[in-house]
Short mmCIF file of C-alpha atoms and ligand atoms in Angstrom, two decimals:
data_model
loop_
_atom_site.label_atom_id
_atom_site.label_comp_id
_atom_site.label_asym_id
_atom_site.label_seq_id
_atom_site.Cartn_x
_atom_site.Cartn_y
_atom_site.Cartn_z
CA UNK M 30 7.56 2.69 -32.97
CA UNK M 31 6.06 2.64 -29.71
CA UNK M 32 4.32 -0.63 -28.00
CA UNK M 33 0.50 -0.54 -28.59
CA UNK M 34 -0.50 -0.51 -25.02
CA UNK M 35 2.09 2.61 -23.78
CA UNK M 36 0.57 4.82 -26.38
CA UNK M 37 -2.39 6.24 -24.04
CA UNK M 38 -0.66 5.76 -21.07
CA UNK M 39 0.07 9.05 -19.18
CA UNK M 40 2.88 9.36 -16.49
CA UNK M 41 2.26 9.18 -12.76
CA UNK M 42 2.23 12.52 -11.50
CA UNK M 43 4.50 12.19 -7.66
CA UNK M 44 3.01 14.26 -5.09
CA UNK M 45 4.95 17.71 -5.67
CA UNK M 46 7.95 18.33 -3.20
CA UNK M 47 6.54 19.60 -0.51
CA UNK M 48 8.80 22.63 -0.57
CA UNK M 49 7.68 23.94 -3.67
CA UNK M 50 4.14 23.21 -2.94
CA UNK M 51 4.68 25.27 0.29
CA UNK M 52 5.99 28.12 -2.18
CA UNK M 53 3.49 28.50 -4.39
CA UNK M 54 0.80 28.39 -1.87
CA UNK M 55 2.66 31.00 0.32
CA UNK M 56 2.28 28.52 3.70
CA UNK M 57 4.85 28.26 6.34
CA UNK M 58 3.41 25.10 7.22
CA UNK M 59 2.58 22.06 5.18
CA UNK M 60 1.81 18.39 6.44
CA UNK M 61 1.51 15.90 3.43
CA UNK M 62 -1.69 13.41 4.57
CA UNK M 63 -2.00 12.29 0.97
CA UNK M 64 0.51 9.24 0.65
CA UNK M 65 0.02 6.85 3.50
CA UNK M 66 3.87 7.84 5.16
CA UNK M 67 4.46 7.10 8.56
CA UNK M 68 3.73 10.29 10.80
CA UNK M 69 6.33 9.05 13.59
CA UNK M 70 8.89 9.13 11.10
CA UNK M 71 11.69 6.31 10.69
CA UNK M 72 13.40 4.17 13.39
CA UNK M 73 16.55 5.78 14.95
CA UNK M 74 18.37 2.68 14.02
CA UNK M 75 18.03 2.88 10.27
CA UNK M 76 20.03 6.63 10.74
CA UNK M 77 22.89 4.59 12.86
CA UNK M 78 23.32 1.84 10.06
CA UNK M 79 23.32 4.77 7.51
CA UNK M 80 26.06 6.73 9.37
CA UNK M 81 27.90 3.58 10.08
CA UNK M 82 28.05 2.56 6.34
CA UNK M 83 31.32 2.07 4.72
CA UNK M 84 31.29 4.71 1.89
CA UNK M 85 34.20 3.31 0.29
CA UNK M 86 31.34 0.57 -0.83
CA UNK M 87 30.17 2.71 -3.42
CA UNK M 88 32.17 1.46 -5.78
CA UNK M 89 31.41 -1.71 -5.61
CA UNK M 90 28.02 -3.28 -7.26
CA UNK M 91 25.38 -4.74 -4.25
CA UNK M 92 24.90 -8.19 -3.42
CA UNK M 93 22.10 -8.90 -6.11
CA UNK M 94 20.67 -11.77 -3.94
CA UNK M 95 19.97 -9.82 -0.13
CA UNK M 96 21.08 -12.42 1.63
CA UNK M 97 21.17 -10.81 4.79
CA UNK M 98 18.09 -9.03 4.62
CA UNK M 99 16.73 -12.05 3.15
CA UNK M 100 17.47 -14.15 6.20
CA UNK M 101 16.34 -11.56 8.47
CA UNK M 102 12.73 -11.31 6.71
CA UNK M 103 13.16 -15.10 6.68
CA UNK M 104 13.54 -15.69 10.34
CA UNK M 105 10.79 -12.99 11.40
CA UNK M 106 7.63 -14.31 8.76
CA UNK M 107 8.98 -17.96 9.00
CA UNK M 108 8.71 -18.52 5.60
CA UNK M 109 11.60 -19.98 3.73
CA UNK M 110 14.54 -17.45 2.56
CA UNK M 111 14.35 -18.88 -0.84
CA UNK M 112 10.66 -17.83 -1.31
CA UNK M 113 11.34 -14.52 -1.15
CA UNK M 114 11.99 -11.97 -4.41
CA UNK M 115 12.81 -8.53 -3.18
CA UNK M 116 12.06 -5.41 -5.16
CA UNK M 117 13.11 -1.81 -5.77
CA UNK M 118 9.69 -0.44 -3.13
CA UNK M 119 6.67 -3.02 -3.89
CA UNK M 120 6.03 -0.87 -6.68
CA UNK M 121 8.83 -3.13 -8.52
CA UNK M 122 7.48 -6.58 -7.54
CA UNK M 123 3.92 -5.44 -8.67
CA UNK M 124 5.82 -4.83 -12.25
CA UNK M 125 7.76 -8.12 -12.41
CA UNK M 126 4.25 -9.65 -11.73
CA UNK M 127 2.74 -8.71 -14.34
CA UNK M 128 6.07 -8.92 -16.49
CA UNK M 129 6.38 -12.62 -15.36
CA UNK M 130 2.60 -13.53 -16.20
CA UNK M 131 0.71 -11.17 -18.27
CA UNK M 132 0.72 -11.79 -22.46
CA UNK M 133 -2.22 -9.53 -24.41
CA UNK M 134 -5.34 -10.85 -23.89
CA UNK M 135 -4.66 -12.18 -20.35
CA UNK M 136 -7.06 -11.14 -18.00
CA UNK M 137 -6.58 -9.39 -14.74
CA UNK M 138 -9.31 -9.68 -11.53
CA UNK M 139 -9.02 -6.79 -9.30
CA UNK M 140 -11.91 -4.75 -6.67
CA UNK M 141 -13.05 -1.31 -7.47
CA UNK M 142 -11.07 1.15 -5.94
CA UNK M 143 -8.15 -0.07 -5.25
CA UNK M 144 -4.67 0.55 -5.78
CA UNK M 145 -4.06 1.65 -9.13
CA UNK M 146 -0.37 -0.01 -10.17
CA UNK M 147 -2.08 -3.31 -10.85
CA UNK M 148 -4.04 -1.92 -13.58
CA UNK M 149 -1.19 -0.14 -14.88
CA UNK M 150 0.86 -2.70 -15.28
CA UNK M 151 -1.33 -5.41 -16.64
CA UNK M 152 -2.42 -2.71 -19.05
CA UNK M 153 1.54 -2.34 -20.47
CA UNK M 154 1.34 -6.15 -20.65
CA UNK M 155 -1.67 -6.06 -23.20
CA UNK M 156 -3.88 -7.84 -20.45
CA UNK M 157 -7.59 -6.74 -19.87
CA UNK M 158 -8.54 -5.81 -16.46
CA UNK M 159 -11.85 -6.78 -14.90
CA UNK M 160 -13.05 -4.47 -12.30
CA UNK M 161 -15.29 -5.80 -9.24
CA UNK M 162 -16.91 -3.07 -7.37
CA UNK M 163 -16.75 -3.00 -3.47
CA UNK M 164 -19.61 -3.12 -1.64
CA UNK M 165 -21.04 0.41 -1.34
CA UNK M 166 -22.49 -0.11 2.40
CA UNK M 167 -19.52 -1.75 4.01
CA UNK M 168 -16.41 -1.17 1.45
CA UNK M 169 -15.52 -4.97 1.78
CA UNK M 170 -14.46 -6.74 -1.22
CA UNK M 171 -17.93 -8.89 -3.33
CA UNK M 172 -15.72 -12.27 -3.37
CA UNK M 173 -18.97 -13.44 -4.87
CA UNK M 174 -18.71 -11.48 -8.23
CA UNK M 175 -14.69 -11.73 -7.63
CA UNK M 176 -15.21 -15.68 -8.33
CA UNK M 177 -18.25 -14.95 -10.98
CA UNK M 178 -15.41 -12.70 -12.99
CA UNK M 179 -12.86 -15.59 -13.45
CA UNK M 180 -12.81 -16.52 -17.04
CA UNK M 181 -10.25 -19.35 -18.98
CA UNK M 182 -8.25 -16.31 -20.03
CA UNK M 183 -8.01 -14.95 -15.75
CA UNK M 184 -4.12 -15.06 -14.78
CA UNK M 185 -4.08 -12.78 -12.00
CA UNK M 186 -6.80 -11.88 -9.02
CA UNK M 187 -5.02 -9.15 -6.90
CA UNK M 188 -6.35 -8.58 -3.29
CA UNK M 189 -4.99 -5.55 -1.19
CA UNK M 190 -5.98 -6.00 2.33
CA UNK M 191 -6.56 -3.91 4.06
CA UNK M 192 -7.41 -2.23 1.10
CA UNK M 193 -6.29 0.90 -0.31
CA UNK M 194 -7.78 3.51 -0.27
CA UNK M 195 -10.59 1.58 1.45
CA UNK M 196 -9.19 1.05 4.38
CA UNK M 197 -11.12 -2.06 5.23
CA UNK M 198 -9.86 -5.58 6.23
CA UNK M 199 -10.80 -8.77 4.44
CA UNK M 200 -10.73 -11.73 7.48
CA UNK M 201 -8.64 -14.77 7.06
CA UNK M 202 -11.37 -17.03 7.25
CA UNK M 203 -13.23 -14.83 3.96
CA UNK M 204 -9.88 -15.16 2.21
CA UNK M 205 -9.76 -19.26 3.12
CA UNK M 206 -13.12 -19.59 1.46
CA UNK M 207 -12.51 -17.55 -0.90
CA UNK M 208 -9.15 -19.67 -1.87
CA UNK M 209 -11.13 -22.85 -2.24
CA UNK M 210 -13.09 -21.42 -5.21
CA UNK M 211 -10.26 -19.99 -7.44
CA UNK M 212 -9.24 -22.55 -10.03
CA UNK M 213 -5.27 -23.35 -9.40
CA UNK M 214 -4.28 -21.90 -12.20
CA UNK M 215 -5.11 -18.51 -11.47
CA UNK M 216 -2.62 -17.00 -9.01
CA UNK M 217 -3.94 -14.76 -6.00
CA UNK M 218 -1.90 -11.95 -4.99
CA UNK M 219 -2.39 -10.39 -1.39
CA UNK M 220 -1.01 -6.51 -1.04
CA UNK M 221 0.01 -6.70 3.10
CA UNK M 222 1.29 -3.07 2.64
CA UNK M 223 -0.30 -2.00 5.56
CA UNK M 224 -0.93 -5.44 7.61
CA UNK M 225 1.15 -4.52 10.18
CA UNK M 226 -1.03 -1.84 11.69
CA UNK M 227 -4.51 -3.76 11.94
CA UNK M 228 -5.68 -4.62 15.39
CA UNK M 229 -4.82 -8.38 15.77
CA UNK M 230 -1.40 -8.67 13.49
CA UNK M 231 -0.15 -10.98 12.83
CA UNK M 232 -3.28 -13.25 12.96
CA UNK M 233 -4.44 -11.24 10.58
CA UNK M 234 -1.97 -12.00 7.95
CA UNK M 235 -2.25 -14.79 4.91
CA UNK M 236 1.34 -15.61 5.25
CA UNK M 237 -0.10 -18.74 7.88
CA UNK M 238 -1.89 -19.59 4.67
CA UNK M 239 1.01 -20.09 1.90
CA UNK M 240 1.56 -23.94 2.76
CA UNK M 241 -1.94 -24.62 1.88
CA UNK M 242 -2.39 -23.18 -1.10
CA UNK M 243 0.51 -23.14 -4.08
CA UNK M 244 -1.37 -20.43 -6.11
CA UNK M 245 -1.51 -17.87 -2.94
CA UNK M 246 1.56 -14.84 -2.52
CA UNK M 247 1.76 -12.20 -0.46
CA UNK M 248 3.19 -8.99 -0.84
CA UNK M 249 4.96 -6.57 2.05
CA UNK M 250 6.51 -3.08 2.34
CA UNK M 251 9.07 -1.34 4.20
CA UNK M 252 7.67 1.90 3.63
CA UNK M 253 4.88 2.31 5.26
CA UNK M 254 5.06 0.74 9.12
CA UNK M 255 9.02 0.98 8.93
CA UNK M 256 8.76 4.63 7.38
CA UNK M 257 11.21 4.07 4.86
CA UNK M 258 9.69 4.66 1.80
CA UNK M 259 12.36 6.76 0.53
CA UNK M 260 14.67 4.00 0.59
CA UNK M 261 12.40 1.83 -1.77
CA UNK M 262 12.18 -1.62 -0.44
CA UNK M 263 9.30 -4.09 -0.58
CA UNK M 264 9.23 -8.36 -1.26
CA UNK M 265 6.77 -10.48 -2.32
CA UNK M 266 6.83 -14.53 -0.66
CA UNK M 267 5.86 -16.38 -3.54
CA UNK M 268 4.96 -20.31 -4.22
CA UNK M 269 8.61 -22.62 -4.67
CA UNK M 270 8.05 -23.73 -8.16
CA UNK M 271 7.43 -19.97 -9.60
CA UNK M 272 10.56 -17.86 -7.66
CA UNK M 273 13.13 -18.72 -10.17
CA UNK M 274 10.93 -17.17 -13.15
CA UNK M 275 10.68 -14.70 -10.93
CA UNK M 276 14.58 -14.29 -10.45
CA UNK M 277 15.31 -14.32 -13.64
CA UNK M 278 13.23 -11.71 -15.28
CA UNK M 279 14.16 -9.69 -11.80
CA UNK M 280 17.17 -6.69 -12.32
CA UNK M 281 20.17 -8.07 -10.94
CA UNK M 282 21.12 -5.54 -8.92
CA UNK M 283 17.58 -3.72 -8.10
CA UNK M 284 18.48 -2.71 -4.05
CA UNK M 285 21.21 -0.47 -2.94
CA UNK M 286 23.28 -1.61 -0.24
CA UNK M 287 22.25 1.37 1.94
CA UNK M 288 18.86 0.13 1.08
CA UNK M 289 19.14 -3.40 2.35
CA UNK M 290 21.24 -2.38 4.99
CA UNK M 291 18.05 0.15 6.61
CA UNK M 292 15.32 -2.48 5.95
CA UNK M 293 17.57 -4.71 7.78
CA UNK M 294 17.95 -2.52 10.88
CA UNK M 295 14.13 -1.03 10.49
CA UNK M 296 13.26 -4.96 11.02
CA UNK M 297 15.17 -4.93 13.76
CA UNK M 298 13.60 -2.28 15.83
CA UNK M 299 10.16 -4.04 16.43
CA UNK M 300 9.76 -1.60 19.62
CA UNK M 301 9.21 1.43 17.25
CA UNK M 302 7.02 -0.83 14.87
CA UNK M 303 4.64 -1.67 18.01
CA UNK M 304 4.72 1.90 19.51
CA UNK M 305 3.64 3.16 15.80
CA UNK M 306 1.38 0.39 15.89
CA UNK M 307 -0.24 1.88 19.29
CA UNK M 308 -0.10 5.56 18.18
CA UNK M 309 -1.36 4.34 14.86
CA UNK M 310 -4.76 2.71 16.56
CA UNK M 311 -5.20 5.62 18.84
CA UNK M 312 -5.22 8.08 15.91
CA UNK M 313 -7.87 5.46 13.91
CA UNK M 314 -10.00 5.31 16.90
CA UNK M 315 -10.16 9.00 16.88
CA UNK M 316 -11.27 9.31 13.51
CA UNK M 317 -13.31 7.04 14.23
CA UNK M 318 -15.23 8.66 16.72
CA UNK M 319 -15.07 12.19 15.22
CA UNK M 320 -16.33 10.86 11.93
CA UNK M 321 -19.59 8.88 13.53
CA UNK M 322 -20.39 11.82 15.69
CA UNK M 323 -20.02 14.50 12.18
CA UNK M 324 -22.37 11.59 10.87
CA UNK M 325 -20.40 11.40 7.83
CA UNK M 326 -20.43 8.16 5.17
CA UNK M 327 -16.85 6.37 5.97
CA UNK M 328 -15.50 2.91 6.29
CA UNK M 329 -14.06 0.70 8.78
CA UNK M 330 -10.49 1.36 8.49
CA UNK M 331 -7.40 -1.22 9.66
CA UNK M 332 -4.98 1.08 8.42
CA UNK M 333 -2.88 4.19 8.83
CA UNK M 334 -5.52 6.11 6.87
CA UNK M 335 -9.03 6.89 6.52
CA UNK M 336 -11.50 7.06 3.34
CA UNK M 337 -14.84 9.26 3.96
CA UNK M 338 -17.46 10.55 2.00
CA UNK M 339 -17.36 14.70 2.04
CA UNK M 340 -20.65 16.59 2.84
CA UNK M 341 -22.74 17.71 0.41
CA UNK M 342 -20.37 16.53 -2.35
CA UNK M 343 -18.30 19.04 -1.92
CA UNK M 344 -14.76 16.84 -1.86
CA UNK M 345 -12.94 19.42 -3.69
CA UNK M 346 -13.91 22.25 -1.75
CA UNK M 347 -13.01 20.49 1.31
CA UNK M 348 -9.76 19.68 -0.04
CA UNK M 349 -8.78 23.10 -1.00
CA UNK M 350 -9.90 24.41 2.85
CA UNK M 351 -7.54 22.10 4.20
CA UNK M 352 -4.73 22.77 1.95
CA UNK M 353 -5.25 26.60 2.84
CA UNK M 354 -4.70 25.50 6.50
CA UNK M 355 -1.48 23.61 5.85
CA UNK M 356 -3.50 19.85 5.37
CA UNK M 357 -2.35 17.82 2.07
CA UNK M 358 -4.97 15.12 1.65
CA UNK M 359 -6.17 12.83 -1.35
CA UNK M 360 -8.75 13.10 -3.60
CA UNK M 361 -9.59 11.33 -7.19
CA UNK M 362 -9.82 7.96 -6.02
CA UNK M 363 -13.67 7.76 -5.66
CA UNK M 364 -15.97 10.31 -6.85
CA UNK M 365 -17.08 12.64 -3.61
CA UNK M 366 -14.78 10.78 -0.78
CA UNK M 367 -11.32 11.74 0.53
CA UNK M 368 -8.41 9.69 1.71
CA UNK M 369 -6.36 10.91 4.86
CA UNK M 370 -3.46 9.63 6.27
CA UNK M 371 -3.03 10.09 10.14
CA UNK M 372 -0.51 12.72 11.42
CA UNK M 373 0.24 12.99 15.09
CA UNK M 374 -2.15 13.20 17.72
CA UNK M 375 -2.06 16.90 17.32
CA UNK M 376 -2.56 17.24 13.59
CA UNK M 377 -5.78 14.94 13.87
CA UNK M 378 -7.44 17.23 16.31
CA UNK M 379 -6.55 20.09 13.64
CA UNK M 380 -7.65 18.87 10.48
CA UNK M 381 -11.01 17.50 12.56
CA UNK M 382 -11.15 21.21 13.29
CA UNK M 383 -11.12 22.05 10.17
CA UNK M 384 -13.55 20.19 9.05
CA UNK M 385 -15.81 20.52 11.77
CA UNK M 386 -15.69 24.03 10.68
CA UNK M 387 -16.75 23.40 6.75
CA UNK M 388 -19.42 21.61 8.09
CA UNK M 389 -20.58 24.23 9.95
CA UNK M 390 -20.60 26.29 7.38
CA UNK M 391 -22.09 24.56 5.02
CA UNK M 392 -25.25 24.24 6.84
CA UNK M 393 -25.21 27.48 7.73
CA UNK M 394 -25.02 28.54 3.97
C1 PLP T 403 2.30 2.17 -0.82
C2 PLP T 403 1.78 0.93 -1.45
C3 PLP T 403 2.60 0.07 -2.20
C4 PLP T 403 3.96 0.46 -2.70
O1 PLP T 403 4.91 0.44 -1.79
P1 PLP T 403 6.43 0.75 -2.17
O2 PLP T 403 7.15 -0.36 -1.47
O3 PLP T 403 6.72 2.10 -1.62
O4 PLP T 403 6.61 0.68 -3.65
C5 PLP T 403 2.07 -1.11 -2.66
N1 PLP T 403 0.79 -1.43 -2.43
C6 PLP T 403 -0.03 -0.63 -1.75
C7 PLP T 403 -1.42 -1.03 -1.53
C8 PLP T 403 0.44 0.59 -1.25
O5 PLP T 403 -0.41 1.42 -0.65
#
């Protein structure tokens, strides 16, 4: 009874509450560095617009089209308000995608790593994907073999930039080339979760780049710069002639009021987005330097995060130290490196400890 391609699928496994993970470790303190969240928290504004919320609302179903929010994300990309198809977190857009496209046999271009819900959901579809490696040295994207991949049967080429868990930034100029050799018919998808906290935003984004090219869309977040994941809003600003497919395979009513409502006064409050954005580049320049001067393999991260190759192979071990010290970080997403995502000033020049300290030991073993 089931549908062929859900049979071997197995279900994503959240990061644990951190409460209970606290528990069964027996820790008094636990920082979660494993899912990208936004160490300075949430705007202040987003808690006034949630107080100031009518509750007697609840009843009532939410407006199914945005239109405020819609406006406001309008006005601030200056893109036009009817390009834009909101979703329940990004993680919903990058569904209808491949809900709106993908039929079996379809094939899928993606980079190797990268974030793992375009796979997933081109895999429910029946599609095949086609993995591209990164380039080892650098971690950039090999836009050569991207273009070499595309086949009569390619639909979808998905770009995440910067990447995940990569970290690295794929220029504007790299992307325009890169546009001029993918057939029309194939559509390009660009993940901007974490554009906003690269050095020279907005220049760095490929919104400038949607009038010239009708087979280009880009994809944004609320939870990561804003810090409201847990409120589950992200859009995608797609080509005129494909939003109403779009719209109408879209769930009517897939954002809560309160939810459009906090987006709406998180985009509002661009002073916390740039001071994140500042603490945010202090914290990668740190890493930066701590990671060169530990001489260990990393890459060039534009992002609230950083991907590096543990010593010695010895990524699980160094995973477990820093969870017995109160550090959740990522591993599993390429054999022997770890992903961490910046905490406060403070909690960087811990976990550095930390591993400063395995390092020490290793060579001393
Ligand atoms: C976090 C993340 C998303 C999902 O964001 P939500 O809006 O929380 O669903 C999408 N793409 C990438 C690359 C991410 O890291």
């Amino acid at each position: 009874m089931l549908k062929h391609t859900v049979k071997h699928l197995k279900p994503y496994t959240p990061e644990k509450p951190l409460d209970d993970l606290k528990k069964e470790l027996g820790l008094t303190n636990l920082v979660r560095m494993s899912a990208n969240e936004n160490p300075f928290g949430t705007s202040p504004e987003v808690k006034q617009a949630v107080a100031n919320w009518n509750f007697s609302q609840s009843r009532d179903y939410p407006d199914g089209n945005a239109s405020q929010l819609r406006m406001a994300v309008a006005n601030q990309l200056h893109v036009a308000s009817e390009q834009l198809v909101f979703g329940n977190g990004l993680d919903e857009v990058i569904a209808l995608i491949a809900r709106t496209f993908l039929e079996p046999g379809d094939e899928v271009v993606e980079p190797w790593p990268t974030f793992s819900e375009y796979r997933l959901h081109a895999e429910i579809e029946g599609a095949k994907v086609v993995d591209v490696p990164i380039q080892s040295e650098t971690g950039n994207f090999d836009l050569g073999a991207m273009v070499q991949a595309i086949t009569p049967r390619t639909k979808l080429i998905w770009l995440c930039n910067p990447n995940n868990p990569t970290g690295t930034l794929l220029s504007l100029a790299a992307l325009t080339r890169f546009m001029r050799q993918v057939p029309e018919n194939v559509l390009v998808l660009v993940d901007e979760a974490y554009i906003e906290f690269t050095d020279d935003y907005p220049a760095t984004s490929a919104v400038s780049l949607l009038p010239q090219f009708d087979n280009l869309v880009v994809l944004r977040t609320f939870s990561k710069i804003y810090g409201l994941a847990n409120f589950r809003v992200g859009f995608g600003i797609f080509p005129k002639q494909l939003v109403t497919y779009l719209q109408s395979v879209r769930l009517p009513y897939n954002l809560s009021t309160i939810a459009q409502l906090s987006a709406q006064a998180a985009l509002a409050d661009q002073r916390f987005v740039q001071t994140t954005r500042n603490r945010v580049q202090q914290a990668r320049r740190s890493w930066e330097t701590f990671l060169t001067d530990s001489a260990l393999p990393h890459y060039t991260s534009q992002t609230n995060f950083q991907f590096f190759q543990a010593p010695q192979n010895q990524a699980y071990a160094l995973k477990q130290e820093l969870l017995q010290h109160g550090f959740l970080v990522r591993d599993g997403l390429m054999p022997g490196w770890l992903r961490i995502t910046f905490g406060t000033a403070d909690q960087n020049r811990a976990v550095q400890q930390v591993i400063q300290a395995f390092l020490v030991n290793l060579q001393s073993e």
